[in-house]
Coordinates of C-alpha atoms and ligand atoms in Angstrom, one line a residue:
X9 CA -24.1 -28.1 -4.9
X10 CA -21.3 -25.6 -6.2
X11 CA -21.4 -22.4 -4.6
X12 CA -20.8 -19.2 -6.7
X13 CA -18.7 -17.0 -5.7
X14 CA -17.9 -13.6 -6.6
X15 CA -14.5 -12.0 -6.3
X16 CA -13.4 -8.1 -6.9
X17 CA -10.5 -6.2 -6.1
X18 CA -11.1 -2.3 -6.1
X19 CA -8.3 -0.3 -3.7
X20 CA -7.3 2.8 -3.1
X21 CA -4.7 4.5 -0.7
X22 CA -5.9 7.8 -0.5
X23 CA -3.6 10.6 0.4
X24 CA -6.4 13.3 1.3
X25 CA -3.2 16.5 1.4
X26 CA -2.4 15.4 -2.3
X27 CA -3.8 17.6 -5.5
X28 CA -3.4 15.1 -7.8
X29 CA -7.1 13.3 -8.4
X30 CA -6.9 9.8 -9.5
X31 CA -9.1 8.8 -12.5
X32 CA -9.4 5.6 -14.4
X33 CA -6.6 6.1 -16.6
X34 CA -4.4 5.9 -12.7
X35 CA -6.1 2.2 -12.1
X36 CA -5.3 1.8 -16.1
X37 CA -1.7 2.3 -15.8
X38 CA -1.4 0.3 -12.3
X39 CA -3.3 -2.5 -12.3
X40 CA -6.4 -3.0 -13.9
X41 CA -7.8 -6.1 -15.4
X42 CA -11.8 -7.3 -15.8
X43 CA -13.9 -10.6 -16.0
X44 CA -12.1 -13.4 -17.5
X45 CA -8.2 -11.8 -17.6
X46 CA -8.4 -11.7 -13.4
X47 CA -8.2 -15.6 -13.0
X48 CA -4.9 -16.1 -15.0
X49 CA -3.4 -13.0 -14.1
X50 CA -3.7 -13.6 -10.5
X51 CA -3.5 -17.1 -9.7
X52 CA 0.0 -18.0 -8.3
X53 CA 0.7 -14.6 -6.7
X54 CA 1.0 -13.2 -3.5
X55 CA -2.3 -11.0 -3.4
X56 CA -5.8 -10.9 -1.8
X57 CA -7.0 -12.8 -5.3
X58 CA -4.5 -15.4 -5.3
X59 CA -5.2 -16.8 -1.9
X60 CA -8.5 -16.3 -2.3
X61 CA -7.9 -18.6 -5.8
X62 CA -5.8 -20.9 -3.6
X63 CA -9.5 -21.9 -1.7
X64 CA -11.3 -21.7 -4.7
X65 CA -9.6 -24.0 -6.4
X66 CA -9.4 -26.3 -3.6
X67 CA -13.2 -25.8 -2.6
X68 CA -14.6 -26.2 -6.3
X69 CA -16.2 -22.9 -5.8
X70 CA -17.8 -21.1 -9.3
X71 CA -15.9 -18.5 -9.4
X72 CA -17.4 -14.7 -10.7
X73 CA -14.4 -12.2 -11.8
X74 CA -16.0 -9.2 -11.4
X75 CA -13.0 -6.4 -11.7
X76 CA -9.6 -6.3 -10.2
X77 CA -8.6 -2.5 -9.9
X78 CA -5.7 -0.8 -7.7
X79 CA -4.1 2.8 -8.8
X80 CA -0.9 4.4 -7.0
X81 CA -2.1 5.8 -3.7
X82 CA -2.4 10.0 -4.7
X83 CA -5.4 12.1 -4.0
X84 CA -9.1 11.4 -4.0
X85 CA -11.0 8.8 -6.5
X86 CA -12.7 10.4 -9.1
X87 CA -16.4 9.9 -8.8
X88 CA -16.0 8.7 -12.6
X89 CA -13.9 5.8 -12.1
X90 CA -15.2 4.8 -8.6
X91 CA -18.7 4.3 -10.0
X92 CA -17.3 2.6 -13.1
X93 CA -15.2 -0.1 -10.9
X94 CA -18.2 -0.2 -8.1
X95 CA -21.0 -0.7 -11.2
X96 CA -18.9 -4.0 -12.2
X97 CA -19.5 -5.6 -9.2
X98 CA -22.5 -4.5 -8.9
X99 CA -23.6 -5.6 -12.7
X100 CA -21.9 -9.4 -11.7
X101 CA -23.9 -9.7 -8.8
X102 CA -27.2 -9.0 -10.2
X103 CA -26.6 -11.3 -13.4
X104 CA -24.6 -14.1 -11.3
X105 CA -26.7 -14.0 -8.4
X106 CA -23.9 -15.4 -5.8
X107 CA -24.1 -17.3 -3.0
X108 CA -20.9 -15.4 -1.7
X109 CA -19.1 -12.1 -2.0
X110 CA -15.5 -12.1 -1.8
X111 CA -13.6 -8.9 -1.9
X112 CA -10.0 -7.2 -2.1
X113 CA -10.3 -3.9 -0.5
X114 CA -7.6 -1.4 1.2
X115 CA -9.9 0.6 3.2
X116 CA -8.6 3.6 3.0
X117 CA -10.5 4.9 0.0
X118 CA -11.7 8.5 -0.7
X119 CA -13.5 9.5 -3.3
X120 CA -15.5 12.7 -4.5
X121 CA -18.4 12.2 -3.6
X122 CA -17.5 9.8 -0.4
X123 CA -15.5 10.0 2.3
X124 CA -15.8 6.4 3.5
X125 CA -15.4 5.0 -0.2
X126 CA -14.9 1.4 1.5
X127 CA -18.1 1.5 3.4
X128 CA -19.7 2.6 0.6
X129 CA -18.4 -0.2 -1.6
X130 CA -19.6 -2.5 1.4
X131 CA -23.2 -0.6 1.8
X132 CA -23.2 -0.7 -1.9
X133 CA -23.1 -4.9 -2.5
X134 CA -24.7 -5.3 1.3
X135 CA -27.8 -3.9 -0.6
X136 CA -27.5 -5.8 -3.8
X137 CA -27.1 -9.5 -2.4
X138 CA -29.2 -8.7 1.2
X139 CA -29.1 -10.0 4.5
X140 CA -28.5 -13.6 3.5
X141 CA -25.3 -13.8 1.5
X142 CA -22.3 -13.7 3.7
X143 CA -19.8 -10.2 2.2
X144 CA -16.0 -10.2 3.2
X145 CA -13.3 -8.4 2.6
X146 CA -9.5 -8.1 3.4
X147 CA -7.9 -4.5 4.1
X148 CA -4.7 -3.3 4.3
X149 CA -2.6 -2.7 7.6
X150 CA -3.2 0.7 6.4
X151 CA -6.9 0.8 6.3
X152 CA -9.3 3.3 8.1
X153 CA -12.1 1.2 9.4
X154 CA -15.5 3.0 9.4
X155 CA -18.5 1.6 11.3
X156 CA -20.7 1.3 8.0
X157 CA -17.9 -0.6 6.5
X158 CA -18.0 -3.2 9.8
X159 CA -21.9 -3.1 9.7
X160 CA -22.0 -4.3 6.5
X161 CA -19.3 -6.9 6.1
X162 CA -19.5 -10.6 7.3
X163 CA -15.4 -10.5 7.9
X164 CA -13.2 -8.3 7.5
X165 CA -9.7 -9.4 7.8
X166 CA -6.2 -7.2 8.0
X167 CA -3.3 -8.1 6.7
X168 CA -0.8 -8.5 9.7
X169 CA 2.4 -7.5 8.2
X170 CA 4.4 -4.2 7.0
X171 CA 6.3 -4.4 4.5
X172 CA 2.7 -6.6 3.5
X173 CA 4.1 -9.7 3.0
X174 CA 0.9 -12.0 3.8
X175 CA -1.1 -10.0 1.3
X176 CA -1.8 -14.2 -0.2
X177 CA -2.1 -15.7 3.1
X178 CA -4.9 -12.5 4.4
X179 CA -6.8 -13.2 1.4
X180 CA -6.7 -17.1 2.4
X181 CA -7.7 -16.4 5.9
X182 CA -10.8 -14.6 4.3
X183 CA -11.6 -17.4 1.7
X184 CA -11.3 -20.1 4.2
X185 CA -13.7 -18.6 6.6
X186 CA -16.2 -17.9 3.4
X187 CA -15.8 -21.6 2.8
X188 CA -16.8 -22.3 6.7
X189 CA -19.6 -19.8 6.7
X190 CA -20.8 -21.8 3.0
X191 CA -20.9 -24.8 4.8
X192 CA -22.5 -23.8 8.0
X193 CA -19.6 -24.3 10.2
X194 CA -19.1 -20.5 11.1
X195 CA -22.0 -17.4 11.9
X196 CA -19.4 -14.8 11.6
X197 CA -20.1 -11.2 12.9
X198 CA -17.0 -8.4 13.2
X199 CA -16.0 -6.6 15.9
X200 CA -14.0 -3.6 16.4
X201 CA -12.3 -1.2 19.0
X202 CA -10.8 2.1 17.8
X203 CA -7.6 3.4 19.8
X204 CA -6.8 7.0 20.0
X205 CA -3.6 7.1 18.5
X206 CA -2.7 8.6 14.6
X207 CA 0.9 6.8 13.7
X208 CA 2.5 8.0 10.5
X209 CA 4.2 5.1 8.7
X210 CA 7.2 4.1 9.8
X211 CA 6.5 2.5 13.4
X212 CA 3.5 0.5 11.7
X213 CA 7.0 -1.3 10.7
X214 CA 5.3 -4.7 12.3
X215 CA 9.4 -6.6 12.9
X216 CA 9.5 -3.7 15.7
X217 CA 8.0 -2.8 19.0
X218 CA 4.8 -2.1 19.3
X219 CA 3.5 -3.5 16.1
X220 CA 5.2 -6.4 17.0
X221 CA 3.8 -7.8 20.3
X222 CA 0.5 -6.3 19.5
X223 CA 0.3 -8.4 16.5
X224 CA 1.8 -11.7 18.7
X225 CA -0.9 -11.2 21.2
X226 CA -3.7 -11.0 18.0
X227 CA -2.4 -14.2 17.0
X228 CA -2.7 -15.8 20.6
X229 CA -6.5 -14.2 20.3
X230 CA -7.6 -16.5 17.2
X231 CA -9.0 -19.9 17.4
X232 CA -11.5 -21.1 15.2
X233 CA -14.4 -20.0 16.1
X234 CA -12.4 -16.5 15.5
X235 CA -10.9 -16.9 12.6
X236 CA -8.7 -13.6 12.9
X237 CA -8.0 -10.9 14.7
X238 CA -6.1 -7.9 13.2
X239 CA -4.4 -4.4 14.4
X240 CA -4.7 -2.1 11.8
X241 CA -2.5 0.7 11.9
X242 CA -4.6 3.1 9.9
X243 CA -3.2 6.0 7.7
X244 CA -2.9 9.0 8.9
X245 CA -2.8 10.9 5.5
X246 CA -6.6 10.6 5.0
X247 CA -8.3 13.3 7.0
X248 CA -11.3 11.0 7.5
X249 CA -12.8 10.6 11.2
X250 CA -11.8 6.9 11.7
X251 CA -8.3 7.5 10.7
X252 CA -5.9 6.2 13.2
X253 CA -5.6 2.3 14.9
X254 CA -8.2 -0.1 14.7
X255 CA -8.4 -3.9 15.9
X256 CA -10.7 -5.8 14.1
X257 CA -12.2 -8.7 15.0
X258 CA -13.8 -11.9 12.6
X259 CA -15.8 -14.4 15.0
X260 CA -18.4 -16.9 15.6
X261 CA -21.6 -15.1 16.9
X262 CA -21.4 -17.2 19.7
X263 CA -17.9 -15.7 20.8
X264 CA -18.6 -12.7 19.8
X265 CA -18.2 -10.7 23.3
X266 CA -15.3 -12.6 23.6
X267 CA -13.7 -11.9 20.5
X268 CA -14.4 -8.1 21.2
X269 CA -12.8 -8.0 24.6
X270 CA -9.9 -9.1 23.6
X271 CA -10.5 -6.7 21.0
X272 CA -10.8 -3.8 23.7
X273 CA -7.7 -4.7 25.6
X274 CA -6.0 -4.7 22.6
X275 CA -6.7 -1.5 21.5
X276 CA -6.0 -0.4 25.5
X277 CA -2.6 -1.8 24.9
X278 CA -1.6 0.2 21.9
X279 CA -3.3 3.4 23.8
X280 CA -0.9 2.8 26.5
X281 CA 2.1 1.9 24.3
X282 CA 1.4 5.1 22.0
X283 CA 4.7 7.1 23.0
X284 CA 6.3 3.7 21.2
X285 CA 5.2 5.2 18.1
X286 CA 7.4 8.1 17.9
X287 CA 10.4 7.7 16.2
X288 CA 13.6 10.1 15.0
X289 CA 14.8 10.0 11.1
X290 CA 18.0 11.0 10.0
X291 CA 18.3 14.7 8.2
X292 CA 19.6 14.5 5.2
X293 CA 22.9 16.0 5.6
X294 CA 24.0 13.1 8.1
X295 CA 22.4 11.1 5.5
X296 CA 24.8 12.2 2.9
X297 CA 28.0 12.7 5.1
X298 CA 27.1 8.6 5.8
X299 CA 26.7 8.3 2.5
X300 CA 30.1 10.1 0.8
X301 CA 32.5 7.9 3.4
X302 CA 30.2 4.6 3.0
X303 CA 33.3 1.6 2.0
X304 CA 31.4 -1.4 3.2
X305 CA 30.9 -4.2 0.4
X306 CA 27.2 -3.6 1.0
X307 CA 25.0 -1.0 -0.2
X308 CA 24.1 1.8 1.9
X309 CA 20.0 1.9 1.6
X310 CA 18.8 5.6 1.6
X311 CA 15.2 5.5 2.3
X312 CA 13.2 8.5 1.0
X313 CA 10.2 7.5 3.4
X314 CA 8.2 10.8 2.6
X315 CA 8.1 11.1 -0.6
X316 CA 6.7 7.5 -1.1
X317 CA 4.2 7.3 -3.9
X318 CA 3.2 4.4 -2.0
X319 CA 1.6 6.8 0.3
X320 CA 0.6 9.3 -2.5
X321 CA 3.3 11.4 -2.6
X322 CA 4.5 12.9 -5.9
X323 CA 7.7 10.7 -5.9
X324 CA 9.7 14.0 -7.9
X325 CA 11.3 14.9 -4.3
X326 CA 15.0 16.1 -5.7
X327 CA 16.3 17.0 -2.1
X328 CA 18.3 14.3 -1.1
X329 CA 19.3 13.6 -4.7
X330 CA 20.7 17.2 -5.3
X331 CA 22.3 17.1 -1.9
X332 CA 24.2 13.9 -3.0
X333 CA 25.2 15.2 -6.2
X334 CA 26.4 18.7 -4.5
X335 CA 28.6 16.3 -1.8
X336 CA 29.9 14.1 -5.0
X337 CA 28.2 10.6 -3.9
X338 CA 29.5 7.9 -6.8
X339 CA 28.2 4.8 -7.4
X340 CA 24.8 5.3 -6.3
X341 CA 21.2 4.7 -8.1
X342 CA 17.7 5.9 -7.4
X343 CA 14.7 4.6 -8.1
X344 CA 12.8 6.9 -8.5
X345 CA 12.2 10.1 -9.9
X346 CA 8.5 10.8 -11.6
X347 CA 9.1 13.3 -14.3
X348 CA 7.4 12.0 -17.9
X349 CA 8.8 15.2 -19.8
X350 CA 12.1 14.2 -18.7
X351 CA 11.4 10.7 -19.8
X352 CA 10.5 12.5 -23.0
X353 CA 13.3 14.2 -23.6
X354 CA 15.6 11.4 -22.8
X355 CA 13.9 9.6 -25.2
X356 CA 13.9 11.9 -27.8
X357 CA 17.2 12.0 -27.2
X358 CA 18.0 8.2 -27.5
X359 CA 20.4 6.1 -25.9
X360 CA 24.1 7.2 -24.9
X361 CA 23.2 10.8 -26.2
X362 CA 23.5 13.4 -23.0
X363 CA 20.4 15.7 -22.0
X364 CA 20.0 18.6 -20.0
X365 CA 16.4 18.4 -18.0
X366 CA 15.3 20.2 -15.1
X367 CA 14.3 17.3 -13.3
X368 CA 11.6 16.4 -10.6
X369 CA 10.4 19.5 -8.0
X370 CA 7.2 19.3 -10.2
X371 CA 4.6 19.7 -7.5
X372 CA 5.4 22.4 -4.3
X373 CA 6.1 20.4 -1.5
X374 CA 9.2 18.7 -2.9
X375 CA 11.7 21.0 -3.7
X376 CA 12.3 22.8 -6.7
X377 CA 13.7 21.0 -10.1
X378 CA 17.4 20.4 -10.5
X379 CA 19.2 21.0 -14.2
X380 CA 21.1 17.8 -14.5
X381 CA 23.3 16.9 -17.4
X382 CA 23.0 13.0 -17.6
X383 CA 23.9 10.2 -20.4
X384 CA 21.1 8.2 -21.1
X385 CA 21.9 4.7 -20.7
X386 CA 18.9 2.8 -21.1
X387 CA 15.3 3.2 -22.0
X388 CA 12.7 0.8 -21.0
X389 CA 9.1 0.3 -20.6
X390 CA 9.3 0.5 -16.8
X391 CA 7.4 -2.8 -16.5
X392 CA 8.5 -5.8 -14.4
X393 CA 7.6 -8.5 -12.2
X394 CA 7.6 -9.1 -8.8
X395 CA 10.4 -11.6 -7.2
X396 CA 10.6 -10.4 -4.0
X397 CA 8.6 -11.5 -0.9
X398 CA 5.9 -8.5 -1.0
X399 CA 3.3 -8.8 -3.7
X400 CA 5.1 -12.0 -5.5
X401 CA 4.6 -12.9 -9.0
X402 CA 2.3 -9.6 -9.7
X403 CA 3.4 -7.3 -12.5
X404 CA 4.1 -3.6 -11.7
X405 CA 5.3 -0.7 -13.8
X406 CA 7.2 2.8 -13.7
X407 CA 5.2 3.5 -17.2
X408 CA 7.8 4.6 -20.2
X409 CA 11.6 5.0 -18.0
X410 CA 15.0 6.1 -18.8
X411 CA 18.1 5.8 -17.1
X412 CA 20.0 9.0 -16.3
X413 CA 23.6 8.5 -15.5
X414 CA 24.2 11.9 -13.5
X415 CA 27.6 12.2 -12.2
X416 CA 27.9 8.6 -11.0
X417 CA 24.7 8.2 -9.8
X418 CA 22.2 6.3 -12.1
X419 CA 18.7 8.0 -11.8
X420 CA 15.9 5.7 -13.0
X421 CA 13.3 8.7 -14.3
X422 CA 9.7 7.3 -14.6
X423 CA 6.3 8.7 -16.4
X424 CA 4.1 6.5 -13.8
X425 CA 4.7 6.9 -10.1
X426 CA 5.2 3.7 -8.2
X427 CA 6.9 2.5 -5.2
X428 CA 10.7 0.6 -5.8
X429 CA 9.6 -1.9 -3.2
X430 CA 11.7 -5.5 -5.3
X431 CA 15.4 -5.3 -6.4
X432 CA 13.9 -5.7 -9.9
X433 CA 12.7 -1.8 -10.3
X434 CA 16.7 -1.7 -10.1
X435 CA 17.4 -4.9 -12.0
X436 CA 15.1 -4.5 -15.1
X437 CA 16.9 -1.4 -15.3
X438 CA 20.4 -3.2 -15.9
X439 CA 21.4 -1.8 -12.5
X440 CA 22.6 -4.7 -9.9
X441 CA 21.8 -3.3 -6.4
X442 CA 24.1 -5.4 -4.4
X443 CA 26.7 -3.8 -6.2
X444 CA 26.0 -0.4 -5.6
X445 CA 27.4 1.6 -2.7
X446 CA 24.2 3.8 -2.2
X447 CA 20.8 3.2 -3.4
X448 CA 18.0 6.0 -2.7
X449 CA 14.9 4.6 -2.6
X450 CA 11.2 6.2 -2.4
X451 CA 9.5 3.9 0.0
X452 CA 9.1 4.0 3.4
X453 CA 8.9 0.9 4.8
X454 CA 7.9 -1.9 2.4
X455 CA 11.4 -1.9 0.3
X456 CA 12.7 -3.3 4.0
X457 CA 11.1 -6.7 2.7
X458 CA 13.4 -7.7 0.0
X459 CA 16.6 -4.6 0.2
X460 CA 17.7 -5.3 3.9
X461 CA 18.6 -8.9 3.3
X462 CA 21.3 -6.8 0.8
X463 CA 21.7 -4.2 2.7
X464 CA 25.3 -3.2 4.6
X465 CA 22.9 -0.7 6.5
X466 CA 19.3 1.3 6.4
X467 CA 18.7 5.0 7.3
X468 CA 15.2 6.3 7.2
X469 CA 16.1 9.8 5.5
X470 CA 13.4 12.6 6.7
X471 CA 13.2 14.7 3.7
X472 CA 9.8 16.7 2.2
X473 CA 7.1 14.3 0.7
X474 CA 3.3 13.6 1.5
X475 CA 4.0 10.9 3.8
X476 CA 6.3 12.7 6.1
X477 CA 6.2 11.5 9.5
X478 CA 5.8 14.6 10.7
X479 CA 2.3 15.1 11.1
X480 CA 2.1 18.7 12.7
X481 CA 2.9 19.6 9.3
X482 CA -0.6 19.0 7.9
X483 CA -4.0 20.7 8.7
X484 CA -6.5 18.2 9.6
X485 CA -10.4 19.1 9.6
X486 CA -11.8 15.6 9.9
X487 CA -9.9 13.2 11.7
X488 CA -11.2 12.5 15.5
X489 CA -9.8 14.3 18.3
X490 CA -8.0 14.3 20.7
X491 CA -5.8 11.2 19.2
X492 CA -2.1 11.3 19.8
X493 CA 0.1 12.4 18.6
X494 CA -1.9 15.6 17.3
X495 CA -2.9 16.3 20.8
X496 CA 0.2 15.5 22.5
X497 CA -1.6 14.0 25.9
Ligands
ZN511 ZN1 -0.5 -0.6 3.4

């Protein structure tokens, strides 16, 4: 008999310090597609719905698109759009009636009315289908793990790389344990230990120590009867009580006390390992010195890691940009500034006229605008696809762009914010990055994926943004204490 199988996608990265609400029209311009468009747009690319296509297709499952929906990470989910997205799935299941529930979560989701926006996705279709239909999910390394969100999920399986290059192979791991638990080959319960410990982003960086051996000794962990075992770093701009590291746990009910020791120690080892998690950046004015004497044939990558739309932040940050025009950095491109008015004027303008905009420095914490006098030397609809390793093959856009060319540095503007994770934000732009001598990029860790294989060298540039790594800079009300490193010991 064919099983039926229902599939959504519906994530959000939510960056509780950020003003800026995100409403349908935010999923609209990201990534939003319903029923019948999901199957073609996804199939062949690295994301939670391609591999769990890759075991459809092989399994003969019936497959239910329900909705495939992911905005920008910024500030809390509109209760509008949540209920829209959540009523889809929930509409799909009642008139589909599946024998399995496959989803695409982050688990880091806010919204208006719910703090736990994942558990409530998961308490939400745990109601619809009952006790009797197995419910998984994949999350991001990034995800906040909430007990209602483990209570009512069959798996739930975290992606075990950052930059999140197994995004496909997660949403494998997840299909191919649906297809056991179809078959009656797997009873699969989840288990979860929570360590004290908040990391910002950049030592979640899983090629370094301790993401790295924690990860290698979650690997060792897995067998079949537990299909995976994941160490979430959580994200520690959601002021949510589970925020902070989780490992999570899919197994066999008849391991399951195993599966959640090895759970425990794991979470005991990146207790004990927390001080590893501390880091130093370089200021911007080393950054800049490196930058203005840089003569190697590679680039010099300039990592803006807090103001990361990627993370929420407003990606208009204009401090290291302004401090490399003041010290006369040539041949240098940025991607990316969010400003739509100065998008607007550039492209009122038209190409190879010169504008005067007072640009980025929009929202407080970035720094205030900077008049720039730039030629503009290309405008584009800010849309390309993936080639690197993270998110392969999936289309991503900047909205409506132009191309500034400020005093020798090319400044890609953009009226949506997104994170210049592949070469191609640069390349769709006409600009080659290899042969640039500086490239300023607003990510803070996944652009190492597919820019350090071209870098001449990386410096993680500590300048104002949302995501700084800084976290004594924020007031949190809701996280649980003591975790380090808000309370130092
Ligand atoms: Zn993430």
């Amino acid at each position: 008999m064919t099983d039926t199988v229902l599939f959504a996608r519906l994530k959000h990265e939510t960056n509780t310090f950020s003003s800026l609400s995100t409403g349908r029209e935010a999923f609209a311009s990201t990534s939003l597609f319903r029923g019948a468009e999901i199957v073609p747009e996804f199939r062949g690319t690295n994301t939670d719905l391609g591999g769990f296509l890759r075991v459809a297709d092989a399994e003969g499952w019936d497959v239910v698109p329900t909705v495939a929906a992911n905005a920008t990470p910024g500030g809390v989910v509109t209760a509008d759009a949540f209920s829209a997205f959540l009523d889809r799935i929930l509409d799909g299941i009642e008139e589909h009636d599946p024998d399995a529930v496959l989803l695409g979560l982050h688990g880091a989701m806010v919204t208006e009315r719910h703090r736990d926006g994942d558990g409530r996705i998961l308490d939400a279709v745990r109601s619809a289908v009952g006790d009797d239909v197995p419910v998984m999910a994949t999350l991001d390394l990034h995800a906040n793990v909430s007990d209602r969100m483990v209570a009512n999920a069959d798996g739930l399986f975290g992606y075990d790389t950052y930059p999140h290059v197994d995004i496909g192979d997660t949403g494998e791991t997840a299909a191919r344990a649906m297809a056991a638990t179809l078959q009656g080959n797997l009873e699969p319960t989840v288990v979860i230990e929570r360590a004290p410990v908040l990391p910002p982003l950049p030592p979640l960086q899983t090629a370094a120590e301790p993401m790295a051996s924690l990860l290698a000794t979650a690997a060792d962990a897995e067998s079949e009867p537990v299909p995976d075992v994941s160490v979430l770093g959580g994200f520690a701009y959601a002021d949510v009580p589970e925020a902070g590291v989780s490992v999570v746990g899919v197994a066999d009910e008849s391991v399951a006390s195993e599966a959640a020791a090895a759970c425990a120690d794991l979470a005991g080892a990146a207790d004990a390992r927390r001080h590893e998690f501390d880091r130093t950046y370089t200021g911007v004015d080393d950054a800049v010195a490196e930058a203005a004497a840089w003569d190697r044939d590679a680039p010099l990558v300039l990592a803006d890691i807090a103001d990361n739309p990627g993370g929420g932040s407003a990606q208009d940050g204009t401090v290291l940009l302004e401090a490399l025009l003041d010290a006369g950095v040539e041949d240098a491109a940025v991607a990316a500034i969010h400003d739509p008015a100065a998008v607007d004027a550039a492209t009122a303008a038209g190409v190879g006229e010169t504008v005067t905009v007072d640009l980025g420095g929009h929202t407080e914490e970035n720094g205030d605008p900077i008049a720039v006098e730039g030629t503009v030397r290309l405008l584009s609809d800010g849309t390309y696809r993936n080639q690197g390793p993270m998110s392969t093959g999936l289309e991503v856009s900047f909205g409506r762009t132009a191309v500034l060319a400020v005093d020798g540095i090319d400044v890609i503007v953009a009226s949506h914010r997104q994170q210049p994770y592949d070469p191609e934000a640069f390349r769709s732009h006409g600009i080659t990055p290899e042969r640039k001598r500086v490239l300023v990029l607003k990510s803070t860790v996944h652009y190492r994926a597919a820019f350090e294989p071209i870098a001449g060298g990386v410096r993680e540039v500590s300048a104002p943004g949302l995501c700084s790594p800084d976290l004594s800079a924020f007031t949190y009300d809701h996280v649980g204490r003591p975790t380090y490193p808000l309370d130092s010991e």
